[in-house]
PDB file of N, CA and C in Angstrom:
ATOM      1  N   MET C   1      35.783  -9.753 -90.430  1.00 39.00           N
ATOM      2  CA  MET C   1      37.052  -9.035 -90.432  1.00 39.00           C
ATOM      3  C   MET C   1      37.944  -9.609 -89.352  1.00 39.00           C
ATOM      4  N   SER C   2      39.204  -9.710 -89.616  1.00 46.00           N
ATOM      5  CA  SER C   2      40.183 -10.190 -88.646  1.00 46.00           C
ATOM      6  C   SER C   2      40.334  -9.192 -87.510  1.00 46.00           C
ATOM      7  N   SER C   3      40.540  -9.707 -86.305  1.00 56.00           N
ATOM      8  CA  SER C   3      40.735  -8.814 -85.173  1.00 56.00           C
ATOM      9  C   SER C   3      42.112  -8.172 -85.213  1.00 56.00           C
ATOM     10  N   GLY C   4      42.975  -8.609 -86.154  1.00 84.00           N
ATOM     11  CA  GLY C   4      44.328  -8.075 -86.245  1.00 84.00           C
ATOM     12  C   GLY C   4      44.477  -6.854 -87.122  1.00 84.00           C
ATOM     13  N   THR C   5      43.410  -6.436 -87.810  1.00 94.00           N
ATOM     14  CA  THR C   5      43.513  -5.258 -88.674  1.00 94.00           C
ATOM     15  C   THR C   5      42.362  -4.305 -88.391  1.00 94.00           C
ATOM     16  N   PHE C   6      42.561  -3.062 -88.759  1.00 96.00           N
ATOM     17  CA  PHE C   6      41.504  -2.065 -88.616  1.00 96.00           C
ATOM     18  C   PHE C   6      40.568  -2.166 -89.820  1.00 96.00           C
ATOM     19  N   SER C   7      39.316  -1.773 -89.620  1.00 95.00           N
ATOM     20  CA  SER C   7      38.343  -1.804 -90.719  1.00 95.00           C
ATOM     21  C   SER C   7      38.764  -0.878 -91.852  1.00 95.00           C
ATOM     22  N   SER C   8      39.386   0.223 -91.508  1.00 95.00           N
ATOM     23  CA  SER C   8      39.965   1.133 -92.490  1.00 95.00           C
ATOM     24  C   SER C   8      41.186   1.777 -91.846  1.00 95.00           C
ATOM     25  N   PRO C   9      42.216   2.020 -92.630  1.00 95.00           N
ATOM     26  CA  PRO C   9      43.441   2.567 -92.043  1.00 95.00           C
ATOM     27  C   PRO C   9      43.273   4.021 -91.613  1.00 95.00           C
ATOM     28  N   LEU C  10      44.122   4.425 -90.704  1.00 96.00           N
ATOM     29  CA  LEU C  10      44.226   5.826 -90.306  1.00 96.00           C
ATOM     30  C   LEU C  10      45.543   6.347 -90.865  1.00 96.00           C
ATOM     31  N   PHE C  11      45.591   7.617 -91.167  1.00 95.00           N
ATOM     32  CA  PHE C  11      46.813   8.228 -91.676  1.00 95.00           C
ATOM     33  C   PHE C  11      47.240   9.296 -90.692  1.00 95.00           C
ATOM     34  N   VAL C  12      48.503   9.235 -90.291  1.00 96.00           N
ATOM     35  CA  VAL C  12      49.025  10.177 -89.307  1.00 96.00           C
ATOM     36  C   VAL C  12      50.274  10.856 -89.847  1.00 96.00           C
ATOM     37  N   ARG C  13      50.485  12.064 -89.389  1.00 92.00           N
ATOM     38  CA  ARG C  13      51.668  12.837 -89.774  1.00 92.00           C
ATOM     39  C   ARG C  13      52.798  12.478 -88.820  1.00 92.00           C
ATOM     40  N   ARG C  14      53.873  11.926 -89.359  1.00 88.00           N
ATOM     41  CA  ARG C  14      55.064  11.594 -88.548  1.00 88.00           C
ATOM     42  C   ARG C  14      55.984  12.787 -88.425  1.00 88.00           C
ATOM     43  N   ALA C  15      56.121  13.525 -89.492  1.00 83.00           N
ATOM     44  CA  ALA C  15      56.987  14.704 -89.540  1.00 83.00           C
ATOM     45  C   ALA C  15      56.352  15.665 -90.529  1.00 83.00           C
ATOM     46  N   ALA C  16      57.021  16.759 -90.793  1.00 80.00           N
ATOM     47  CA  ALA C  16      56.449  17.804 -91.641  1.00 80.00           C
ATOM     48  C   ALA C  16      55.920  17.259 -92.967  1.00 80.00           C
ATOM     49  N   TYR C  17      56.660  16.399 -93.633  1.00 81.00           N
ATOM     50  CA  TYR C  17      56.244  15.909 -94.945  1.00 81.00           C
ATOM     51  C   TYR C  17      56.158  14.394 -95.019  1.00 81.00           C
ATOM     52  N   ILE C  18      55.953  13.755 -93.880  1.00 87.00           N
ATOM     53  CA  ILE C  18      55.870  12.299 -93.856  1.00 87.00           C
ATOM     54  C   ILE C  18      54.534  11.871 -93.271  1.00 87.00           C
ATOM     55  N   VAL C  19      53.779  11.102 -94.048  1.00 90.00           N
ATOM     56  CA  VAL C  19      52.487  10.571 -93.611  1.00 90.00           C
ATOM     57  C   VAL C  19      52.627   9.056 -93.530  1.00 90.00           C
ATOM     58  N   GLN C  20      52.150   8.476 -92.438  1.00 93.00           N
ATOM     59  CA  GLN C  20      52.232   7.033 -92.238  1.00 93.00           C
ATOM     60  C   GLN C  20      50.842   6.440 -92.149  1.00 93.00           C
ATOM     61  N   GLU C  21      50.663   5.294 -92.779  1.00 95.00           N
ATOM     62  CA  GLU C  21      49.411   4.561 -92.711  1.00 95.00           C
ATOM     63  C   GLU C  21      49.446   3.649 -91.488  1.00 95.00           C
ATOM     64  N   ILE C  22      48.389   3.697 -90.692  1.00 97.00           N
ATOM     65  CA  ILE C  22      48.236   2.825 -89.528  1.00 97.00           C
ATOM     66  C   ILE C  22      47.058   1.906 -89.842  1.00 97.00           C
ATOM     67  N   ALA C  23      47.341   0.632 -90.133  1.00 97.00           N
ATOM     68  CA  ALA C  23      46.311  -0.299 -90.587  1.00 97.00           C
ATOM     69  C   ALA C  23      45.998  -1.395 -89.579  1.00 97.00           C
ATOM     70  N   SER C  24      46.726  -1.423 -88.466  1.00 98.00           N
ATOM     71  CA  SER C  24      46.527  -2.501 -87.485  1.00 98.00           C
ATOM     72  C   SER C  24      47.007  -2.049 -86.115  1.00 98.00           C
ATOM     73  N   PRO C  25      46.625  -2.783 -85.083  1.00 98.00           N
ATOM     74  CA  PRO C  25      47.157  -2.472 -83.751  1.00 98.00           C
ATOM     75  C   PRO C  25      48.686  -2.539 -83.714  1.00 98.00           C
ATOM     76  N   ALA C  26      49.277  -3.464 -84.448  1.00 98.00           N
ATOM     77  CA  ALA C  26      50.739  -3.563 -84.476  1.00 98.00           C
ATOM     78  C   ALA C  26      51.371  -2.300 -85.058  1.00 98.00           C
ATOM     79  N   ASP C  27      50.786  -1.770 -86.135  1.00 98.00           N
ATOM     80  CA  ASP C  27      51.275  -0.509 -86.714  1.00 98.00           C
ATOM     81  C   ASP C  27      51.181   0.616 -85.692  1.00 98.00           C
ATOM     82  N   ALA C  28      50.052   0.662 -84.992  1.00 98.00           N
ATOM     83  CA  ALA C  28      49.838   1.719 -84.005  1.00 98.00           C
ATOM     84  C   ALA C  28      50.838   1.608 -82.854  1.00 98.00           C
ATOM     85  N   ILE C  29      51.103   0.380 -82.405  1.00 98.00           N
ATOM     86  CA  ILE C  29      52.073   0.172 -81.326  1.00 98.00           C
ATOM     87  C   ILE C  29      53.454   0.666 -81.757  1.00 98.00           C
ATOM     88  N   ASP C  30      53.869   0.314 -82.967  1.00 97.00           N
ATOM     89  CA  ASP C  30      55.169   0.777 -83.478  1.00 97.00           C
ATOM     90  C   ASP C  30      55.227   2.296 -83.499  1.00 97.00           C
ATOM     91  N   PHE C  31      54.162   2.920 -83.988  1.00 97.00           N
ATOM     92  CA  PHE C  31      54.112   4.374 -84.059  1.00 97.00           C
ATOM     93  C   PHE C  31      54.179   4.987 -82.654  1.00 97.00           C
ATOM     94  N   LEU C  32      53.381   4.468 -81.741  1.00 98.00           N
ATOM     95  CA  LEU C  32      53.324   5.016 -80.387  1.00 98.00           C
ATOM     96  C   LEU C  32      54.635   4.823 -79.633  1.00 98.00           C
ATOM     97  N   ASN C  33      55.311   3.713 -79.848  1.00 97.00           N
ATOM     98  CA  ASN C  33      56.578   3.464 -79.158  1.00 97.00           C
ATOM     99  C   ASN C  33      57.674   4.439 -79.563  1.00 97.00           C
ATOM    100  N   GLU C  34      57.536   5.054 -80.727  1.00 96.00           N
ATOM    101  CA  GLU C  34      58.534   6.017 -81.193  1.00 96.00           C
ATOM    102  C   GLU C  34      58.282   7.434 -80.668  1.00 96.00           C
ATOM    103  N   ARG C  35      57.168   7.628 -79.989  1.00 95.00           N
ATOM    104  CA  ARG C  35      56.833   8.954 -79.460  1.00 95.00           C
ATOM    105  C   ARG C  35      57.795   9.298 -78.318  1.00 95.00           C
ATOM    106  N   PRO C  36      58.333  10.508 -78.309  1.00 95.00           N
ATOM    107  CA  PRO C  36      59.248  10.910 -77.231  1.00 95.00           C
ATOM    108  C   PRO C  36      58.577  10.783 -75.852  1.00 95.00           C
ATOM    109  N   GLU C  37      59.336  10.346 -74.881  1.00 96.00           N
ATOM    110  CA  GLU C  37      58.785  10.115 -73.548  1.00 96.00           C
ATOM    111  C   GLU C  37      58.194  11.372 -72.920  1.00 96.00           C
ATOM    112  N   ASP C  38      58.754  12.520 -73.204  1.00 96.00           N
ATOM    113  CA  ASP C  38      58.225  13.758 -72.614  1.00 96.00           C
ATOM    114  C   ASP C  38      56.910  14.204 -73.254  1.00 96.00           C
ATOM    115  N   ARG C  39      56.475  13.504 -74.302  1.00 95.00           N
ATOM    116  CA  ARG C  39      55.211  13.845 -74.967  1.00 95.00           C
ATOM    117  C   ARG C  39      54.155  12.758 -74.772  1.00 95.00           C
ATOM    118  N   ARG C  40      54.371  11.893 -73.802  1.00 96.00           N
ATOM    119  CA  ARG C  40      53.432  10.815 -73.501  1.00 96.00           C
ATOM    120  C   ARG C  40      52.555  11.237 -72.322  1.00 96.00           C
ATOM    121  N   ASP C  41      51.245  11.073 -72.507  1.00 97.00           N
ATOM    122  CA  ASP C  41      50.307  11.469 -71.457  1.00 97.00           C
ATOM    123  C   ASP C  41      49.250  10.380 -71.279  1.00 97.00           C
ATOM    124  N   ARG C  42      48.159  10.693 -70.610  1.00 97.00           N
ATOM    125  CA  ARG C  42      47.130   9.674 -70.343  1.00 97.00           C
ATOM    126  C   ARG C  42      46.468   9.153 -71.612  1.00 97.00           C
ATOM    127  N   ILE C  43      46.196  10.022 -72.572  1.00 96.00           N
ATOM    128  CA  ILE C  43      45.558   9.564 -73.816  1.00 96.00           C
ATOM    129  C   ILE C  43      46.523   8.677 -74.606  1.00 96.00           C
ATOM    130  N   TYR C  44      47.804   8.997 -74.549  1.00 98.00           N
ATOM    131  CA  TYR C  44      48.831   8.146 -75.160  1.00 98.00           C
ATOM    132  C   TYR C  44      48.811   6.766 -74.503  1.00 98.00           C
ATOM    133  N   GLU C  45      48.828   6.746 -73.179  1.00 98.00           N
ATOM    134  CA  GLU C  45      48.834   5.476 -72.433  1.00 98.00           C
ATOM    135  C   GLU C  45      47.589   4.650 -72.746  1.00 98.00           C
ATOM    136  N   ALA C  46      46.434   5.308 -72.841  1.00 98.00           N
ATOM    137  CA  ALA C  46      45.186   4.602 -73.157  1.00 98.00           C
ATOM    138  C   ALA C  46      45.243   3.992 -74.554  1.00 98.00           C
ATOM    139  N   ALA C  47      45.773   4.755 -75.519  1.00 98.00           N
ATOM    140  CA  ALA C  47      45.885   4.256 -76.895  1.00 98.00           C
ATOM    141  C   ALA C  47      46.846   3.073 -76.960  1.00 98.00           C
ATOM    142  N   LEU C  48      47.969   3.191 -76.290  1.00 98.00           N
ATOM    143  CA  LEU C  48      48.949   2.111 -76.299  1.00 98.00           C
ATOM    144  C   LEU C  48      48.374   0.854 -75.640  1.00 98.00           C
ATOM    145  N   ARG C  49      47.705   1.008 -74.515  1.00 98.00           N
ATOM    146  CA  ARG C  49      47.104  -0.131 -73.822  1.00 98.00           C
ATOM    147  C   ARG C  49      46.043  -0.801 -74.696  1.00 98.00           C
ATOM    148  N   ALA C  50      45.183   0.012 -75.329  1.00 98.00           N
ATOM    149  CA  ALA C  50      44.136  -0.548 -76.190  1.00 98.00           C
ATOM    150  C   ALA C  50      44.737  -1.301 -77.371  1.00 98.00           C
ATOM    151  N   CYS C  51      45.799  -0.762 -77.959  1.00 98.00           N
ATOM    152  CA  CYS C  51      46.426  -1.423 -79.100  1.00 98.00           C
ATOM    153  C   CYS C  51      47.084  -2.737 -78.680  1.00 98.00           C
ATOM    154  N   PHE C  52      47.720  -2.756 -77.514  1.00 98.00           N
ATOM    155  CA  PHE C  52      48.292  -4.009 -77.008  1.00 98.00           C
ATOM    156  C   PHE C  52      47.194  -5.031 -76.736  1.00 98.00           C
ATOM    157  N   ASP C  53      46.096  -4.586 -76.136  1.00 98.00           N
ATOM    158  CA  ASP C  53      44.987  -5.499 -75.850  1.00 98.00           C
ATOM    159  C   ASP C  53      44.393  -6.078 -77.134  1.00 98.00           C
ATOM    160  N   ALA C  54      44.258  -5.245 -78.164  1.00 98.00           N
ATOM    161  CA  ALA C  54      43.735  -5.735 -79.449  1.00 98.00           C
ATOM    162  C   ALA C  54      44.731  -6.682 -80.105  1.00 98.00           C
ATOM    163  N   TYR C  55      45.997  -6.356 -80.021  1.00 97.00           N
ATOM    164  CA  TYR C  55      47.044  -7.205 -80.597  1.00 97.00           C
ATOM    165  C   TYR C  55      47.022  -8.594 -79.961  1.00 97.00           C
ATOM    166  N   LYS C  56      46.760  -8.632 -78.664  1.00 97.00           N
ATOM    167  CA  LYS C  56      46.721  -9.914 -77.943  1.00 97.00           C
ATOM    168  C   LYS C  56      45.344 -10.580 -77.992  1.00 97.00           C
ATOM    169  N   GLY C  57      44.379  -9.935 -78.659  1.00 96.00           N
ATOM    170  CA  GLY C  57      43.062 -10.524 -78.840  1.00 96.00           C
ATOM    171  C   GLY C  57      42.113 -10.326 -77.665  1.00 96.00           C
ATOM    172  N   ARG C  58      42.451  -9.458 -76.748  1.00 97.00           N
ATOM    173  CA  ARG C  58      41.597  -9.207 -75.583  1.00 97.00           C
ATOM    174  C   ARG C  58      40.424  -8.288 -75.902  1.00 97.00           C
ATOM    175  N   ILE C  59      40.616  -7.387 -76.865  1.00 97.00           N
ATOM    176  CA  ILE C  59      39.540  -6.495 -77.300  1.00 97.00           C
ATOM    177  C   ILE C  59      39.529  -6.482 -78.827  1.00 97.00           C
ATOM    178  N   LEU C  60      38.476  -5.950 -79.386  1.00 97.00           N
ATOM    179  CA  LEU C  60      38.371  -5.852 -80.846  1.00 97.00           C
ATOM    180  C   LEU C  60      39.303  -4.779 -81.393  1.00 97.00           C
ATOM    181  N   ALA C  61      39.757  -4.989 -82.610  1.00 97.00           N
ATOM    182  CA  ALA C  61      40.605  -3.998 -83.275  1.00 97.00           C
ATOM    183  C   ALA C  61      39.867  -2.673 -83.439  1.00 97.00           C
ATOM    184  N   SER C  62      38.539  -2.730 -83.586  1.00 97.00           N
ATOM    185  CA  SER C  62      37.770  -1.489 -83.748  1.00 97.00           C
ATOM    186  C   SER C  62      37.859  -0.611 -82.500  1.00 97.00           C
ATOM    187  N   ALA C  63      37.917  -1.218 -81.323  1.00 97.00           N
ATOM    188  CA  ALA C  63      38.057  -0.439 -80.091  1.00 97.00           C
ATOM    189  C   ALA C  63      39.434   0.215 -80.024  1.00 97.00           C
ATOM    190  N   ALA C  64      40.454  -0.512 -80.435  1.00 98.00           N
ATOM    191  CA  ALA C  64      41.806   0.053 -80.455  1.00 98.00           C
ATOM    192  C   ALA C  64      41.906   1.169 -81.489  1.00 98.00           C
ATOM    193  N   ARG C  65      41.273   0.956 -82.642  1.00 98.00           N
ATOM    194  CA  ARG C  65      41.289   1.987 -83.689  1.00 98.00           C
ATOM    195  C   ARG C  65      40.648   3.265 -83.175  1.00 98.00           C
ATOM    196  N   TYR C  66      39.513   3.135 -82.502  1.00 98.00           N
ATOM    197  CA  TYR C  66      38.820   4.306 -81.970  1.00 98.00           C
ATOM    198  C   TYR C  66      39.705   5.038 -80.953  1.00 98.00           C
ATOM    199  N   THR C  67      40.337   4.294 -80.070  1.00 98.00           N
ATOM    200  CA  THR C  67      41.201   4.917 -79.062  1.00 98.00           C
ATOM    201  C   THR C  67      42.399   5.597 -79.714  1.00 98.00           C
ATOM    202  N   PHE C  68      42.995   4.935 -80.717  1.00 98.00           N
ATOM    203  CA  PHE C  68      44.121   5.559 -81.426  1.00 98.00           C
ATOM    204  C   PHE C  68      43.650   6.794 -82.192  1.00 98.00           C
ATOM    205  N   PHE C  69      42.460   6.714 -82.784  1.00 98.00           N
ATOM    206  CA  PHE C  69      41.886   7.865 -83.479  1.00 98.00           C
ATOM    207  C   PHE C  69      41.735   9.051 -82.527  1.00 98.00           C
ATOM    208  N   ARG C  70      41.221   8.794 -81.327  1.00 97.00           N
ATOM    209  CA  ARG C  70      41.053   9.873 -80.338  1.00 97.00           C
ATOM    210  C   ARG C  70      42.408  10.456 -79.932  1.00 97.00           C
ATOM    211  N   PHE C  71      43.411   9.603 -79.800  1.00 98.00           N
ATOM    212  CA  PHE C  71      44.764  10.073 -79.520  1.00 98.00           C
ATOM    213  C   PHE C  71      45.243  10.983 -80.658  1.00 98.00           C
ATOM    214  N   GLY C  72      45.051  10.539 -81.893  1.00 97.00           N
ATOM    215  CA  GLY C  72      45.463  11.330 -83.055  1.00 97.00           C
ATOM    216  C   GLY C  72      44.774  12.674 -83.123  1.00 97.00           C
ATOM    217  N   GLU C  73      43.487  12.704 -82.773  1.00 96.00           N
ATOM    218  CA  GLU C  73      42.764  13.983 -82.722  1.00 96.00           C
ATOM    219  C   GLU C  73      43.359  14.898 -81.658  1.00 96.00           C
ATOM    220  N   GLN C  74      43.615  14.328 -80.490  1.00 96.00           N
ATOM    221  CA  GLN C  74      44.118  15.109 -79.358  1.00 96.00           C
ATOM    222  C   GLN C  74      45.457  15.773 -79.670  1.00 96.00           C
ATOM    223  N   VAL C  75      46.336  15.059 -80.333  1.00 96.00           N
ATOM    224  CA  VAL C  75      47.665  15.596 -80.618  1.00 96.00           C
ATOM    225  C   VAL C  75      47.774  16.179 -82.033  1.00 96.00           C
ATOM    226  N   ALA C  76      46.660  16.230 -82.745  1.00 95.00           N
ATOM    227  CA  ALA C  76      46.556  16.867 -84.067  1.00 95.00           C
ATOM    228  C   ALA C  76      47.538  16.286 -85.086  1.00 95.00           C
ATOM    229  N   ILE C  77      47.538  14.951 -85.219  1.00 95.00           N
ATOM    230  CA  ILE C  77      48.418  14.307 -86.198  1.00 95.00           C
ATOM    231  C   ILE C  77      47.650  13.577 -87.284  1.00 95.00           C
ATOM    232  N   LEU C  78      46.327  13.546 -87.195  1.00 95.00           N
ATOM    233  CA  LEU C  78      45.533  12.827 -88.190  1.00 95.00           C
ATOM    234  C   LEU C  78      45.521  13.561 -89.522  1.00 95.00           C
ATOM    235  N   LYS C  79      45.585  12.803 -90.589  1.00 90.00           N
ATOM    236  CA  LYS C  79      45.447  13.332 -91.940  1.00 90.00           C
ATOM    237  C   LYS C  79      44.256  12.628 -92.571  1.00 90.00           C
ATOM    238  N   ASP C  80      43.508  13.348 -93.396  1.00 85.00           N
ATOM    239  CA  ASP C  80      42.363  12.702 -94.036  1.00 85.00           C
ATOM    240  C   ASP C  80      42.848  11.764 -95.134  1.00 85.00           C
ATOM    241  N   ALA C  81      42.095  10.703 -95.346  1.00 74.00           N
ATOM    242  CA  ALA C  81      42.496   9.645 -96.272  1.00 74.00           C
ATOM    243  C   ALA C  81      42.682  10.147 -97.695  1.00 74.00           C
ATOM    244  N   THR C  82      41.844  11.069 -98.138  1.00 70.00           N
ATOM    245  CA  THR C  82      41.925  11.566 -99.516  1.00 70.00           C
ATOM    246  C   THR C  82      43.257  12.252 -99.781  1.00 70.00           C
ATOM    247  N   SER C  83      43.654  13.159 -98.917  1.00 64.00           N
ATOM    248  CA  SER C  83      44.925  13.854 -99.140  1.00 64.00           C
ATOM    249  C   SER C  83      46.103  12.916 -98.948  1.00 64.00           C
ATOM    250  N   ALA C  84      45.985  11.967 -98.016  1.00 57.00           N
ATOM    251  CA  ALA C  84      47.069  11.004 -97.812  1.00 57.00           C
ATOM    252  C   ALA C  84      47.239  10.120 -99.035  1.00 57.00           C
ATOM    253  N   MET C  85      46.144   9.683 -99.644  1.00 62.00           N
ATOM    254  CA  MET C  85      46.226   8.831-100.831  1.00 62.00           C
ATOM    255  C   MET C  85      46.838   9.579-102.004  1.00 62.00           C
ATOM    256  N   GLN C  86      46.504  10.855-102.163  1.00 60.00           N
ATOM    257  CA  GLN C  86      47.085  11.642-103.240  1.00 60.00           C
ATOM    258  C   GLN C  86      48.586  11.784-103.026  1.00 60.00           C
ATOM    259  N   TRP C  87      48.989  11.995-101.780  1.00 56.00           N
ATOM    260  CA  TRP C  87      50.398  12.129-101.453  1.00 56.00           C
ATOM    261  C   TRP C  87      51.129  10.820-101.723  1.00 56.00           C
ATOM    262  N   LEU C  88      50.528   9.697-101.304  1.00 59.00           N
ATOM    263  CA  LEU C  88      51.147   8.397-101.527  1.00 59.00           C
ATOM    264  C   LEU C  88      51.255   8.084-103.013  1.00 59.00           C
ATOM    265  N   ALA C  89      50.234   8.415-103.778  1.00 60.00           N
ATOM    266  CA  ALA C  89      50.254   8.160-105.218  1.00 60.00           C
ATOM    267  C   ALA C  89      51.370   8.953-105.890  1.00 60.00           C
ATOM    268  N   ALA C  90      51.572  10.191-105.469  1.00 59.00           N
ATOM    269  CA  ALA C  90      52.635  11.013-106.033  1.00 59.00           C
ATOM    270  C   ALA C  90      54.002  10.407-105.732  1.00 59.00           C
ATOM    271  N   CYS C  91      54.173   9.888-104.538  1.00 58.00           N
ATOM    272  CA  CYS C  91      55.451   9.267-104.168  1.00 58.00           C
ATOM    273  C   CYS C  91      55.706   8.000-104.968  1.00 58.00           C
ATOM    274  N   MET C  92      54.662   7.213-105.197  1.00 63.00           N
ATOM    275  CA  MET C  92      54.828   5.948-105.900  1.00 63.00           C
ATOM    276  C   MET C  92      55.074   6.151-107.391  1.00 63.00           C
ATOM    277  N   SER C  93      54.665   7.295-107.923  1.00 58.00           N
ATOM    278  CA  SER C  93      54.843   7.534-109.349  1.00 58.00           C
ATOM    279  C   SER C  93      56.223   8.091-109.671  1.00 58.00           C
ATOM    280  N   GLY C  94      57.051   8.233-108.673  1.00 57.00           N
ATOM    281  CA  GLY C  94      58.398   8.731-108.923  1.00 57.00           C
ATOM    282  C   GLY C  94      58.624  10.058-108.258  1.00 57.00           C
ATOM    283  N   GLY C  95      57.562  10.795-108.011  1.00 54.00           N
ATOM    284  CA  GLY C  95      57.654  12.041-107.264  1.00 54.00           C
ATOM    285  C   GLY C  95      58.590  13.082-107.837  1.00 54.00           C
ATOM    286  N   GLY C  96      58.859  13.034-109.131  1.00 53.00           N
ATOM    287  CA  GLY C  96      59.695  14.061-109.731  1.00 53.00           C
ATOM    288  C   GLY C  96      61.180  13.772-109.679  1.00 53.00           C
ATOM    289  N   LYS C  97      61.542  12.615-109.193  1.00 53.00           N
ATOM    290  CA  LYS C  97      62.959  12.279-109.134  1.00 53.00           C
ATOM    291  C   LYS C  97      63.488  12.062-110.537  1.00 53.00           C
ATOM    292  N   ARG C  98      64.665  12.534-110.778  1.00 52.00           N
ATOM    293  CA  ARG C  98      65.283  12.376-112.080  1.00 52.00           C
ATOM    294  C   ARG C  98      65.939  11.012-112.149  1.00 52.00           C
ATOM    295  N   LYS C  99      65.664  10.304-113.197  1.00 52.00           N
ATOM    296  CA  LYS C  99      66.241   8.980-113.382  1.00 52.00           C
ATOM    297  C   LYS C  99      67.382   9.072-114.387  1.00 52.00           C
ATOM    298  N   TYR C 100      68.470   8.452-114.031  1.00 49.00           N
ATOM    299  CA  TYR C 100      69.627   8.458-114.890  1.00 49.00           C
ATOM    300  C   TYR C 100      69.783   7.113-115.553  1.00 49.00           C
ATOM    301  N   ARG C 101      70.159   7.169-116.806  1.00 53.00           N
ATOM    302  CA  ARG C 101      70.463   5.929-117.538  1.00 53.00           C
ATOM    303  C   ARG C 101      71.957   5.769-117.612  1.00 53.00           C
ATOM    304  N   ARG C 102      72.342   4.565-117.499  1.00 58.00           N
ATOM    305  CA  ARG C 102      73.759   4.268-117.616  1.00 58.00           C
ATOM    306  C   ARG C 102      74.111   4.196-119.093  1.00 58.00           C
ATOM    307  N   ARG C 103      75.124   4.908-119.478  1.00 57.00           N
ATOM    308  CA  ARG C 103      75.546   4.896-120.882  1.00 57.00           C
ATOM    309  C   ARG C 103      76.403   3.664-121.149  1.00 57.00           C
ATOM    310  N   SER C 104      76.162   3.089-122.282  1.00 55.00           N
ATOM    311  CA  SER C 104      76.975   1.922-122.641  1.00 55.00           C
ATOM    312  C   SER C 104      78.343   2.395-123.116  1.00 55.00           C
ATOM    313  N   ARG C 105      79.327   1.632-122.767  1.00 59.00           N
ATOM    314  CA  ARG C 105      80.699   1.968-123.190  1.00 59.00           C
ATOM    315  C   ARG C 105      81.058   1.169-124.423  1.00 59.00           C
ATOM    316  N   MET C 106      81.698   1.839-125.353  1.00 52.00           N
ATOM    317  CA  MET C 106      82.087   1.156-126.584  1.00 52.00           C
ATOM    318  C   MET C 106      83.557   1.040-126.650  1.00 52.00           C
TER     319      MET C 106
END
């Protein structure tokens, strides 16, 4: 396995109805950098440091994944893969959006 990806992705809740897949240290870094500064603590710092170290090849991606997983548990943002996949599948199938056809003009 490449050190640049996680063995299996993690799914985190970004907002009330938004779930994001985290599949690599780079994904995790992007996610963590968007966290408000007043909500950053030691576990956040540890996760960010581990993800940077994995991104630069200093540690294995599995170590960064574990640290990010622990961060996700601590702040209660983890979603289980089964429910996340069902949600993603619903979005990809159109999610109930009404499609309009353009009428031809004669």
